[in-house]
Coordinates of C-alpha atoms in Angstrom, one line a residue:
X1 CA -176.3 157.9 45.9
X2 CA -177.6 155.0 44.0
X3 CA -180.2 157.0 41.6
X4 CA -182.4 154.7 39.3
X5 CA -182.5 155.7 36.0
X6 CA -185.4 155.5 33.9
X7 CA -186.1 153.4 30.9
X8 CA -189.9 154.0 30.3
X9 CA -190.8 155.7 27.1
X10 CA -193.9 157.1 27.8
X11 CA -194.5 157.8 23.8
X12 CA -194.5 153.6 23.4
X13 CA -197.4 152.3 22.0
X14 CA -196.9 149.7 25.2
X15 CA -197.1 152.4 27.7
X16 CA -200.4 153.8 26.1
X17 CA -201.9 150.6 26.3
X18 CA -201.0 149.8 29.7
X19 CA -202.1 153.6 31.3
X20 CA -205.4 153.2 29.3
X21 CA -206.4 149.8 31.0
X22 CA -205.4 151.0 34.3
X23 CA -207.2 154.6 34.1
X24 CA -210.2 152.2 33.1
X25 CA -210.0 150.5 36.2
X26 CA -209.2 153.6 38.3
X27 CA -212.4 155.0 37.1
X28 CA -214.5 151.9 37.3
X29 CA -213.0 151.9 41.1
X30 CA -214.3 155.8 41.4
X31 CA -217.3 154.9 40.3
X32 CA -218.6 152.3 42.6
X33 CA -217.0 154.5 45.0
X34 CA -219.2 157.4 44.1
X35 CA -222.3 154.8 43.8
X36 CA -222.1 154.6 47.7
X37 CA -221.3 158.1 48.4
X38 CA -224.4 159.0 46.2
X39 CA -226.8 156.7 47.7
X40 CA -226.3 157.8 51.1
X41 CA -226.3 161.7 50.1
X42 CA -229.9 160.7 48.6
X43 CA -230.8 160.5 52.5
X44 CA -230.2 164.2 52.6
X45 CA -233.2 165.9 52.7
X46 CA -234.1 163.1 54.9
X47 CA -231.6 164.1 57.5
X48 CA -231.8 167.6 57.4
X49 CA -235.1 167.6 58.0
X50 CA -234.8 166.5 61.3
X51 CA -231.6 168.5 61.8
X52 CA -229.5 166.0 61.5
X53 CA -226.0 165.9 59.3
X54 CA -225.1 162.9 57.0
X55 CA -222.7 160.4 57.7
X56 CA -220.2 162.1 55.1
X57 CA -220.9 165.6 57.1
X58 CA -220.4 164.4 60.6
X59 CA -217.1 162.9 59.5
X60 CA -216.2 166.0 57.4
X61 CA -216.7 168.2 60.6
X62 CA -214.9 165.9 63.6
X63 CA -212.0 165.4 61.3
X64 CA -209.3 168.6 61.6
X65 CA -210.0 170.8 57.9
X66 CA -207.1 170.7 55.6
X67 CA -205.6 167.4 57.0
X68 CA -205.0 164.0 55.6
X69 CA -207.6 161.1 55.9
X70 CA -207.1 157.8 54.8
X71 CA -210.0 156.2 54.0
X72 CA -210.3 152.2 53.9
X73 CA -211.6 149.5 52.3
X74 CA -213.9 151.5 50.1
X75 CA -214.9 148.3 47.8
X76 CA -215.8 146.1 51.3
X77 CA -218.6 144.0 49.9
X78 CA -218.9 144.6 46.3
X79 CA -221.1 141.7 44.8
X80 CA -222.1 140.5 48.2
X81 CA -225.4 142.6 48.6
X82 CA -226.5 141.5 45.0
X83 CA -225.2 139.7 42.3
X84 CA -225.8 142.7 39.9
X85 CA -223.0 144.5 39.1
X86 CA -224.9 147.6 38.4
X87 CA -227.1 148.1 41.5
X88 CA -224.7 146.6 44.2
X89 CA -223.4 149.1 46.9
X90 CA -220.0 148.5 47.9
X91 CA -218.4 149.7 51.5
X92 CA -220.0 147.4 53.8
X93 CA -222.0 150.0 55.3
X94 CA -219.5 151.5 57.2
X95 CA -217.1 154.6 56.2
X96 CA -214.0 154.3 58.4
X97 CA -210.4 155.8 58.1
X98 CA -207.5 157.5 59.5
X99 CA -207.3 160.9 60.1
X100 CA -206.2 163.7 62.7
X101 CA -208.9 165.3 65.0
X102 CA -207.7 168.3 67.4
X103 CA -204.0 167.5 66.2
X104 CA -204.2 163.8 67.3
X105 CA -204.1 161.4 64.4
X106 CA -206.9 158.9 65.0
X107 CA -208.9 156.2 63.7
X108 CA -212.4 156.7 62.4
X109 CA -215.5 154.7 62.1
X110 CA -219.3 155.8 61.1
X111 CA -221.7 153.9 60.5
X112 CA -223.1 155.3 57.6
X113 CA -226.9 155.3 57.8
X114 CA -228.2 157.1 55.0
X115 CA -228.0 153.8 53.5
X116 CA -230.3 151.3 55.1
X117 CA -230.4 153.5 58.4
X118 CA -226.8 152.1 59.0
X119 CA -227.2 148.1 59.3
X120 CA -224.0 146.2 58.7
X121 CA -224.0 145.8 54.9
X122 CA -221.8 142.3 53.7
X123 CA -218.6 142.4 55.1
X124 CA -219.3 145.5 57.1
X125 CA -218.6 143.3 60.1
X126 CA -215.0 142.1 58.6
X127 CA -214.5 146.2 57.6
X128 CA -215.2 146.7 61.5
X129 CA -212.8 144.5 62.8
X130 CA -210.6 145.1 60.6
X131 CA -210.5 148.7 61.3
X132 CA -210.3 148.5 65.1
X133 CA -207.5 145.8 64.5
X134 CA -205.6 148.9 62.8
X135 CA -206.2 151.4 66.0
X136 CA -204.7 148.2 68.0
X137 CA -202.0 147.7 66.3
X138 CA -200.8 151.1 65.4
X139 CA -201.8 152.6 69.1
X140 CA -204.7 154.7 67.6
X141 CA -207.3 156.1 69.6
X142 CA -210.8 155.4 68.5
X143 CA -213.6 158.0 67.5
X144 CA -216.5 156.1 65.9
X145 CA -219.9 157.4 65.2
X146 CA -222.7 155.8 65.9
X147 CA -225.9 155.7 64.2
X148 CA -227.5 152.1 63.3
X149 CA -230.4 149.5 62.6
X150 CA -228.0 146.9 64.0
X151 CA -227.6 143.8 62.3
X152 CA -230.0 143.2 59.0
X153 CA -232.4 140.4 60.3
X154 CA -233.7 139.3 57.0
X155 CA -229.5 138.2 56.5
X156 CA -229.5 136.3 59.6
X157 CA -226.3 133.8 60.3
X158 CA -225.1 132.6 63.8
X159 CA -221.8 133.0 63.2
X160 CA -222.1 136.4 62.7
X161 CA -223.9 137.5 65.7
X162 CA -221.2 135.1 67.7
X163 CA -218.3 137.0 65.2
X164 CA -219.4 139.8 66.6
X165 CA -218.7 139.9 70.1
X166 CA -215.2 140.6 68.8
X167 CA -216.1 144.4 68.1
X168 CA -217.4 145.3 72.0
X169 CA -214.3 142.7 73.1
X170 CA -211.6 145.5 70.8
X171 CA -213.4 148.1 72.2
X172 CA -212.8 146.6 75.8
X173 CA -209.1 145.9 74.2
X174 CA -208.7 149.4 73.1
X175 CA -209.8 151.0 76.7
X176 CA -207.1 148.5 78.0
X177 CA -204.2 149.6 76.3
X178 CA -204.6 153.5 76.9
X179 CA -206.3 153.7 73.9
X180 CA -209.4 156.7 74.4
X181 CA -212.7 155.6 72.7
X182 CA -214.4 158.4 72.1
X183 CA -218.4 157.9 70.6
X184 CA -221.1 160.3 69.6
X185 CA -224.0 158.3 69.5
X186 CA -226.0 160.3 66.6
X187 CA -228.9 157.9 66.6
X188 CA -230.0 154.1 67.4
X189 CA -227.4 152.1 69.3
X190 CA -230.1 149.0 70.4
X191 CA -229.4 145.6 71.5
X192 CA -226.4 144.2 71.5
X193 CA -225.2 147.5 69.8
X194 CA -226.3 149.4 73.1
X195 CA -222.5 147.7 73.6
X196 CA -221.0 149.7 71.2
X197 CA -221.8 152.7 73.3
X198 CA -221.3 151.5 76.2
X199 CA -218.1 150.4 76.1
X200 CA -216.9 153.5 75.1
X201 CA -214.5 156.1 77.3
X202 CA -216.3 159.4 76.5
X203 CA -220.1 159.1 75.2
X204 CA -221.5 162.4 73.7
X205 CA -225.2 161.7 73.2
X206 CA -227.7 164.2 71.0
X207 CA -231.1 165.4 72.9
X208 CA -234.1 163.9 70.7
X209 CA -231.8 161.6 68.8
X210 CA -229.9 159.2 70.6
X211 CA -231.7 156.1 71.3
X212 CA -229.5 153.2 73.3
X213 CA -231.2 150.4 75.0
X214 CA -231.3 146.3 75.5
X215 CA -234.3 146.1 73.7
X216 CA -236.4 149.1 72.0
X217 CA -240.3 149.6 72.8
X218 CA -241.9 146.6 70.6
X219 CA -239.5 144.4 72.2
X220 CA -240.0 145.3 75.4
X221 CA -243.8 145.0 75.4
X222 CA -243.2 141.3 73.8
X223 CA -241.4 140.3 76.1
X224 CA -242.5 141.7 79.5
X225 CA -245.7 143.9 78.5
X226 CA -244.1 147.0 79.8
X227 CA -245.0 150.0 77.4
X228 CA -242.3 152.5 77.2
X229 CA -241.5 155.4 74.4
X230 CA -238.1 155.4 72.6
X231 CA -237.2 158.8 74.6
X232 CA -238.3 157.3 77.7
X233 CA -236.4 153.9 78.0
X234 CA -233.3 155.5 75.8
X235 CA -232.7 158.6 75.0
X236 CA -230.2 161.1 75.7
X237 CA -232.1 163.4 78.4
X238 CA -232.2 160.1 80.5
X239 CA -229.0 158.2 80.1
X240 CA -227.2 161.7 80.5
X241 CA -229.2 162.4 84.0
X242 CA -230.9 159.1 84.9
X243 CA -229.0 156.2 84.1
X244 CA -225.5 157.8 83.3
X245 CA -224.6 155.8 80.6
X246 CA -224.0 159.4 78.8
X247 CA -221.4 161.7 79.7
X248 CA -222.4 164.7 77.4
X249 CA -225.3 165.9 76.1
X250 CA -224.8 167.9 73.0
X251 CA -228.2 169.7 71.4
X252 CA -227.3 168.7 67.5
X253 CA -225.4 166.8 65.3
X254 CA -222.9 169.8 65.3
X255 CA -222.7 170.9 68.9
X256 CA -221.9 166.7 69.6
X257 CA -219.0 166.6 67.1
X258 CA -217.5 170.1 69.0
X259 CA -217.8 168.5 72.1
X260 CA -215.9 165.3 70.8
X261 CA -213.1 167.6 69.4
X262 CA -213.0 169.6 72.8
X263 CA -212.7 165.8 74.3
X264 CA -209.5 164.9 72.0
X265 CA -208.0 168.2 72.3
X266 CA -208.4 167.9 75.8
X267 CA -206.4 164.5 75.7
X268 CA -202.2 164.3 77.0
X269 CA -201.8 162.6 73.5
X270 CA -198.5 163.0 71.5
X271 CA -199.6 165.8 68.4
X272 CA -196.0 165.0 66.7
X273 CA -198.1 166.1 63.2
X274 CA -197.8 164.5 59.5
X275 CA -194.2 163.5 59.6
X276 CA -190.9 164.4 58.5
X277 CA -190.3 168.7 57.4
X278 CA -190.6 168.1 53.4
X279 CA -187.4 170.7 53.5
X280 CA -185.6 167.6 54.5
X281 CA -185.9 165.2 51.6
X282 CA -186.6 165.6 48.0
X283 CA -189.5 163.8 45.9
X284 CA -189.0 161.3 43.1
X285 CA -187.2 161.9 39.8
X286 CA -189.9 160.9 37.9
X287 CA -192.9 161.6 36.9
X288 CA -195.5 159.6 39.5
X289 CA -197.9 160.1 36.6
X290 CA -195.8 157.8 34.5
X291 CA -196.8 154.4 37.3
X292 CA -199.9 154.4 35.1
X293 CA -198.3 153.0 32.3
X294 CA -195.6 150.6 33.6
X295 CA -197.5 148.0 34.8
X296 CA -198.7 145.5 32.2
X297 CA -202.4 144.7 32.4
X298 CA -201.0 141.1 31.4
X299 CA -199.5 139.4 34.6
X300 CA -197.4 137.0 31.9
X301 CA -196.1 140.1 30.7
X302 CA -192.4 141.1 32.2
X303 CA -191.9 144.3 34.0
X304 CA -188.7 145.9 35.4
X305 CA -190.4 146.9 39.3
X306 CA -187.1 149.1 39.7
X307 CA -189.2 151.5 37.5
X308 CA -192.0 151.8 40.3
X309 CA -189.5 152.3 42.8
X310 CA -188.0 155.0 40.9
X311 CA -191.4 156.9 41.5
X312 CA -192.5 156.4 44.7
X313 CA -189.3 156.9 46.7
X314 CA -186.7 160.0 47.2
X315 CA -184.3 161.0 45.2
X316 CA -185.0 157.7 43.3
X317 CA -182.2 156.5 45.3
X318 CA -183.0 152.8 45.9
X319 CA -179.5 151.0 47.2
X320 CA -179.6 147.3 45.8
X321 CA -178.5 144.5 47.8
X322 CA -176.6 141.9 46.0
X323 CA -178.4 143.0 42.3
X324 CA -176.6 139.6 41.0
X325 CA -177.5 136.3 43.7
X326 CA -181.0 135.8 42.6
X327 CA -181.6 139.0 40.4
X328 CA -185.3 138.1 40.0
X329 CA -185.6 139.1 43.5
X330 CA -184.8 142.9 44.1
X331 CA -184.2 144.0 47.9
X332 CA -182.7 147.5 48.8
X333 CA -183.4 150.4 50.9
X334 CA -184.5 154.0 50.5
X335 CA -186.5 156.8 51.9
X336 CA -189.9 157.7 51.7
X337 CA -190.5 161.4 52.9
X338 CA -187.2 161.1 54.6
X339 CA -188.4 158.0 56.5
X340 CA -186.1 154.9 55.9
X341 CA -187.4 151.9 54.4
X342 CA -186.4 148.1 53.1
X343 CA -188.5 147.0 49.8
X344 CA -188.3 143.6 48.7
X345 CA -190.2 143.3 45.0
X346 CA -190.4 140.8 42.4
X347 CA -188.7 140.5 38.5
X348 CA -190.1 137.3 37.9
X349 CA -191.2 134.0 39.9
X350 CA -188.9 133.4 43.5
X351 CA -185.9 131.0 43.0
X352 CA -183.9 129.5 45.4
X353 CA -181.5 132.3 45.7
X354 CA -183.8 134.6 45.2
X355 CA -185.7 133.3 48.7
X356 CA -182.7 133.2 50.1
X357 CA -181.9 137.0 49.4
X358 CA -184.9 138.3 51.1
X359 CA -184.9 136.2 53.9
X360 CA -181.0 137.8 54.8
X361 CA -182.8 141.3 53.9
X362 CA -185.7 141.0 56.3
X363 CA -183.3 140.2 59.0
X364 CA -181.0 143.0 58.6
X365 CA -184.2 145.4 58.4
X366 CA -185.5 144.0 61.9
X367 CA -182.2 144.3 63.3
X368 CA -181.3 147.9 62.1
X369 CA -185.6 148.6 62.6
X370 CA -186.5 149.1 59.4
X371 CA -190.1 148.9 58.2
X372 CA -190.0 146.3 55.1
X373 CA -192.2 147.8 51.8
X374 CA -193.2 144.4 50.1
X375 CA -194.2 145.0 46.1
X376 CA -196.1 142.1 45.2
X377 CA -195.4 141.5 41.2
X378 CA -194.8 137.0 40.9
X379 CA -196.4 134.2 39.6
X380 CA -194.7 132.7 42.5
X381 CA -191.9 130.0 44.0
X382 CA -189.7 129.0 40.8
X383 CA -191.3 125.3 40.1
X384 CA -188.9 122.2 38.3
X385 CA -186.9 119.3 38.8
X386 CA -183.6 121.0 38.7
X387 CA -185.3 124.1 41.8
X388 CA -186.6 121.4 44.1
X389 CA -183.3 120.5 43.7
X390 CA -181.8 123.4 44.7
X391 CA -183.9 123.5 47.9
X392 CA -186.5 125.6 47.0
X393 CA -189.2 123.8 49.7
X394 CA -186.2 124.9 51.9
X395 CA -185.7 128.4 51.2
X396 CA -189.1 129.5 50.5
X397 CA -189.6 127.9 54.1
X398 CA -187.4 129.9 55.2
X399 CA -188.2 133.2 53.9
X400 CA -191.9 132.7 55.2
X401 CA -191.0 132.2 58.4
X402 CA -188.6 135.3 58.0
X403 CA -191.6 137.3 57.0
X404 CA -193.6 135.7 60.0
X405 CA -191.1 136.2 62.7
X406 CA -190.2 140.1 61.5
X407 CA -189.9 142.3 64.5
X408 CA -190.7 145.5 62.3
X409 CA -193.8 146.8 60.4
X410 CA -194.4 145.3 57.3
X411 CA -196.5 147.3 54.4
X412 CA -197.8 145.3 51.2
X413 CA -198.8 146.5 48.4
X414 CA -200.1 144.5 45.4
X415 CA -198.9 146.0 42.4
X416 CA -199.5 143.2 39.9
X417 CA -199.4 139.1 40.5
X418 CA -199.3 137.8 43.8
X419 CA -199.7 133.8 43.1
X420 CA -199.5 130.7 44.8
X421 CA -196.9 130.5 47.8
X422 CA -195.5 133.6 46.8
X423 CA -198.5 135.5 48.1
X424 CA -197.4 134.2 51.1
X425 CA -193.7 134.9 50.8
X426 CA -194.6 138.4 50.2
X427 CA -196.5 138.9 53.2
X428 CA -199.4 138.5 51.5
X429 CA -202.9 139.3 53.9
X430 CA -202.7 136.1 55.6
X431 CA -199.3 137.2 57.1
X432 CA -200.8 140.5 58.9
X433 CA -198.8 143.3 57.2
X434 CA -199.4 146.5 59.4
X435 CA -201.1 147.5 56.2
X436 CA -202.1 146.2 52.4
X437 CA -203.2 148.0 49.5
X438 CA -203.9 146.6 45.8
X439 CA -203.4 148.2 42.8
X440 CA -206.5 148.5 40.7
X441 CA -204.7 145.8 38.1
X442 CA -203.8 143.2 40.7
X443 CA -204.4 139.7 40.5
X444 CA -204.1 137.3 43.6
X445 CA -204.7 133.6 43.2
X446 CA -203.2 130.1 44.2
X447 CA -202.5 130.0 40.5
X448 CA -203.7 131.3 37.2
X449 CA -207.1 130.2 35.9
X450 CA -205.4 128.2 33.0
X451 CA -203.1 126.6 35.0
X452 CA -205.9 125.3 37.2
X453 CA -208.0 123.8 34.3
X454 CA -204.8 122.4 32.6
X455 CA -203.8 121.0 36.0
X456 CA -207.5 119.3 36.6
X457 CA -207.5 118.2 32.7
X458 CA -204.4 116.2 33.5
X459 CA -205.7 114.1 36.8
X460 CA -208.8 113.4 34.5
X461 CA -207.1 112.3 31.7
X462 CA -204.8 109.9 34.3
X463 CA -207.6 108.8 36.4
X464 CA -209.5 107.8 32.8
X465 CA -206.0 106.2 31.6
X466 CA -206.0 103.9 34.9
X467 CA -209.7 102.6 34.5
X468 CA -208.8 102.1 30.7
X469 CA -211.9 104.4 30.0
X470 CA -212.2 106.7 26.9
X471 CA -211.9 110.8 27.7
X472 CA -215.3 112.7 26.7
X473 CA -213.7 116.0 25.6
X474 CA -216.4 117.2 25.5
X475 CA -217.1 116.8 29.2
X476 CA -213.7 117.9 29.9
X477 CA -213.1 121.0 27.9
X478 CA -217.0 122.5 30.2
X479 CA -214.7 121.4 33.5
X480 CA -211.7 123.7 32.0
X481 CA -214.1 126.1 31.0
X482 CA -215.9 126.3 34.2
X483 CA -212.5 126.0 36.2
X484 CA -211.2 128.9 34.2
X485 CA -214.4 131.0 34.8
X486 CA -213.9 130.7 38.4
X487 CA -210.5 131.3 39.4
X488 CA -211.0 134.5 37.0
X489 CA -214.1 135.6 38.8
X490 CA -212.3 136.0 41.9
X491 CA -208.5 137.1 41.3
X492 CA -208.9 140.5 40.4
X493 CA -209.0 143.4 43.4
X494 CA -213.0 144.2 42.7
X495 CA -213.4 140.4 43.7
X496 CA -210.3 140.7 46.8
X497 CA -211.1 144.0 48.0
X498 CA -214.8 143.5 48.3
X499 CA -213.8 140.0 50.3
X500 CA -211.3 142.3 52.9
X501 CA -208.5 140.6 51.3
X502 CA -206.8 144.0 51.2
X503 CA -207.1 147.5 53.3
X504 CA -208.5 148.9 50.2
X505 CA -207.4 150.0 46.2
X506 CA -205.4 153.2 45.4
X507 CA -204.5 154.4 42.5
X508 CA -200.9 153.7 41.7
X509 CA -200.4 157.7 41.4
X510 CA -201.1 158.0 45.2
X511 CA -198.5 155.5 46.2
X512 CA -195.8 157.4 47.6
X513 CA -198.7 159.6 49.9
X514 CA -200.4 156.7 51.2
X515 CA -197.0 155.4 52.3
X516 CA -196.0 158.3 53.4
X517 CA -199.3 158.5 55.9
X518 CA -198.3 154.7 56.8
X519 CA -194.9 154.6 57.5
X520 CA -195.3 158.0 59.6
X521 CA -198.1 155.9 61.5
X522 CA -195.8 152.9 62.1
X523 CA -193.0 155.0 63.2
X524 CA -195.5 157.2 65.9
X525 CA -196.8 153.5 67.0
X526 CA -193.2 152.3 67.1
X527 CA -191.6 154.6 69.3
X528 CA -194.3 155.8 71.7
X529 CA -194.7 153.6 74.1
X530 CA -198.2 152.3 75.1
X531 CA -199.9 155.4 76.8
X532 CA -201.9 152.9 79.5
X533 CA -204.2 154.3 81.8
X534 CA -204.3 153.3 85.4
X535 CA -207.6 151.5 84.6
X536 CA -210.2 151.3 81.7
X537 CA -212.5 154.7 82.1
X538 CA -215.7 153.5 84.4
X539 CA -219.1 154.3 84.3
X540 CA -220.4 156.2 87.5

């Protein structure tokens, strides 16, 4: 046993300070959370009225009641629909997660069309991909819900429509690998969405509802001055007897969701259930409560990440690998509701030794299988004559392509700074963990926003030196203002999360469930092997 023992003083003035500034980001998170949940519930009388459930509903009622569900990228978005803070609608216009339906824990997508009758919001093309890059990787299968305007015209840009051939080429994917896609069409899937349907395993369509077709009644007419209702060139009565692009015709929104959970229960899918007997292993020490205060809204501000370990795994029994050979790097394993598990996490920038630490670590966790917990908390790789010295170019080199080349799942979780190459190091979102959350206080940059300026005010000041030209302070101290101003704009998890830069902010209290739900994922992906059908399912 290698228990952690606490040092936090939860009575410190220090403490107070730093849980008040992170329950005020918490509940500025909540909020814009709730913003979207309440716009689309506005649709409700909307809905009901023609007897259909909302988007929340439907997902409420396919999901199995009393179970988990992880839901992602919540902030997808935020500032990307409008520039005012107070009016935009975070969530990309899609609610998507991971949950169990009929004992089978699967991935979820809905478009959710009480806002904007379900067009892709910003981002909600990224939040798509993103999400069916998860089922992919982690063997999922793949229950969406369809109901949507399609693509908002008025927002028009090529490289989305070509960007987003990749959703119908996952779904192929999905079919491919064994993976069922099951889809209630609840509404409009036109166009290019008609796809979305389409290229589905098991369709459930809804009489007087479902509308899929190539190209709906005004286009039509335009184009070939055929006149044609909605029902009678898409809707459910006629793909489910006519054209058979429907394999079950459900009556409501209701009966269509029983009939998908009669399809996955139906399904010879492993139902190994929500991981390890909690009899087997025993929960933290500490308080979880107290992760509110241990983190310093200050990034400059040092911070002993042994204390967050303490709270989020068993026992608090973290075994330290070689505490003393770069000790601002701090690798070790533990358990996480009884599920083994390497974490490296940061003390302070990444030296030399440090690098050199974690890139041993990594490869004793891919060869003992070992999923790797990275805690991002550094300003970066350790900068100075005296370090490049040392080799760090070399070892940071060689820890990234450690990190790169890691046989295992990898699980990031921003907790406070993740700067420069370090982000990198720590297998930062541009490294593909399996999953990566933030913490409502994170920061993620290249650098810090001073740094930046103070870097830029020095080339000035040498390119002015070399054309013997005077300085205009005046001029410069607007560019380190403006510099400043922009690196701050976009470091903090409302700017990263609503650019997909993450899988989506938690609140540091739920740590230890949200990894329990992943690393139970990882280790059901790991060891079943690919359940591939003899061929994709065909339309008759």
């Amino acid at each position: 046993m290698a228990i952690i023992e606490s040092t936090v003083a939860p009575g410190s003035e220090g403490f107070r300070a730093n849980r008040d500034g992170m329950l005020a980001l918490i509940e500025r998170m909540r909020m814009l959370e709730a913003r979207a949940r309440t716009l689309s519930a506005g649709s409700a009388e909307r809905f009901h009225k023609r007897g259909q459930l909302l988007p929340r509903e439907r997902v409420a009622l396919v999901l199995d009641p009393g179970t988990p569900f992880l839901e992602l990228s919540t902030l997808a978005g935020y500032m990307f629909d409008t520039a005012n803070a107070d009016k935009s609608v975070p969530g990309g216009g899609v609610i998507g997660g991971i949950g169990y339906v009929a004992g089978i824990r699967c991935m979820i997508s809905a478009n959710d069309s009480g806002i904007d009758a379900g067009a892709l919001q910003p981002f909600g093309l990224d939040k798509t991909l993103r999400i069916q890059e998860l089922a992919l990787e982690n063997r999922l299968p793949f229950v969406q819900l369809v109901e949507s305007a399609g693509a908002n015209l008025l927002r028009y840009r090529v490289e989305d429509f070509v960007r987003g051939g990749n959703i119908f080429r996952n779904l192929a994917r999905m079919s491919a690998a064994g993976l069922p896609v099951v889809t209630v069409t609840h509404g409009s899937s036109t166009a290019g969405g008609a796809y979305q349907t389409g290229l589905s395993d098991y369709i459930v369509m809804v009489r007087g509802r479902t509308r899929a077709f190539l190209a709906g009644p005004p286009l039509l007419r335009a184009a070939t001055g055929e006149i044609a209702t909605e029902e009678e060139l898409g809707g459910a009565e006629m793909h489910t007897s006519i054209s058979g692009l429907g394999d079950y015709l459900a009556e409501d929104d209701r009966d269509a969701l029983r009939i998908a959970r009669d399809i996955m229960a139906g399904l010879p899918w492993d139902r190994s259930g929500p991981g390890p007997d909690p009899a087997t292993y025993h929960p933290p020490l500490y308080d979880p409560e107290e992760l509110l205060g241990i983190m310093p809204m200050d990034h400059k501000r040092p911070v002993d990440m042994r204390q967050v370990i303490a709270r989020i795994v068993d026992d608090s029994d973290f075994t330290e690998m070689s505490p003393n050979y770069g000790p601002a790097t701090v690798v070790g394993q533990a358990r996480i509701a009884g599920m083994a598990i390497g974490i490296i996490t940061n003390n302070g920038p990444l030296d030399p030794a440090g690098a050199n630490k974690a890139t041993h670590f990594i490869q004793a966790c891919c060869q003992s299988r070992t999923p790797i917990l990275y805690l991002n908390n550094t300003t970066g790789y350790i900068v100075g004559r005296a370090y490049e010295e040392a080799g760090m170019i070399k070892h940071g080199s060689k820890m990234i392509q450690a990190v790169t080349s890691a046989t295992v799942p990898q699980i990031t979780i921003y907790c406070g700074a993740s700067f420069g190459a370090g982000n990198y190091g720590m297998c930062g979102r541009g490294f593909h963990p399996r999953f990566c959350f933030s913490w409502p206080n994170a920061k993620t940059a290249v650098m810090g926003g001073e740094q930046a300026a103070e870097t830029m005010a020095i080339v000035a000041e040498a390119g002015a030196a070399r054309k013997g030209v005077p300085v205009d302070r005046d001029k410069l101290d607007q560019m380190k203002a403006g510099i400043t101003a922009v690196f701050n704009g976009q470091m903090d998890v409302f700017a990263t999360s609503a650019r997909m830069l993450d899988d989506g902010v938690i609140d540091p209290r739920d740590t230890r469930a949200v990894l329990s739900e992943v690393l139970a994922i990882c280790r059901e992906s790991e060891a079943r092997e690919p359940q591939r059908m003899q061929f994709a399912v065909s339309r008759p």
